[in-house]
């Protein structure tokens, strides 16, 4: 690994790692102090980002890492993982993913829909339902 490549990636991780870890923690519905699944998810997303680091010249590396994080979460979310708490613990995995992308990360509906292979109307509905569930504890 070249030293410039390594330094660039290390700088990226130093600047973006905390926010990406928080997003991963929200996705996995773990608490901030106990988040092994979120950390594994982040490591996987960062590894895949590093693998294409030299090809990200015109692309924002944060956007790429966020897409990898979402993809890794979506691929593994079919497995049953009991909710561990956290502010989004009562939500289903897809609801958490849409809510984190839309509200925490600020990804537009159209981009979220394209990333997840859903219609913008479906993204809007999932997000609205998730927000209602978060604001109405015990609604499920």
Tab-separated table of C-alpha atoms in Angstrom, residues 94-95 97-99 102 108-114 116-130:
chain	number	residue	atom	x	y	z
A	94	UNK	CA	-35.678	-1.746	6.585
A	95	UNK	CA	-37.340	1.050	8.559
A	97	UNK	CA	-32.170	1.778	7.150
A	98	UNK	CA	-34.557	4.235	5.499
A	99	UNK	CA	-34.743	6.447	8.588
A	102	UNK	CA	-33.138	9.935	5.063
A	108	UNK	CA	-32.781	12.528	-0.719
A	109	UNK	CA	-35.749	10.199	-1.269
A	110	UNK	CA	-34.773	9.599	-4.888
A	111	UNK	CA	-31.236	8.514	-3.987
A	112	UNK	CA	-32.481	6.350	-1.122
A	113	UNK	CA	-34.976	4.702	-3.452
A	114	UNK	CA	-32.296	4.026	-6.066
A	116	UNK	CA	-32.486	0.262	-2.032
A	117	UNK	CA	-34.252	-0.592	-5.281
A	118	UNK	CA	-37.601	0.792	-4.114
A	119	UNK	CA	-39.934	3.474	-5.416
A	120	UNK	CA	-39.765	6.964	-3.944
A	121	UNK	CA	-43.356	6.539	-2.760
A	122	UNK	CA	-42.363	3.397	-0.858
A	123	UNK	CA	-39.408	5.204	0.734
A	124	UNK	CA	-41.725	8.049	1.763
A	125	UNK	CA	-44.215	5.604	3.307
A	126	UNK	CA	-41.555	3.621	5.166
A	127	UNK	CA	-39.970	6.801	6.515
A	128	UNK	CA	-43.309	8.252	7.652
A	129	UNK	CA	-44.272	4.983	9.370
A	130	UNK	CA	-40.876	4.751	11.077
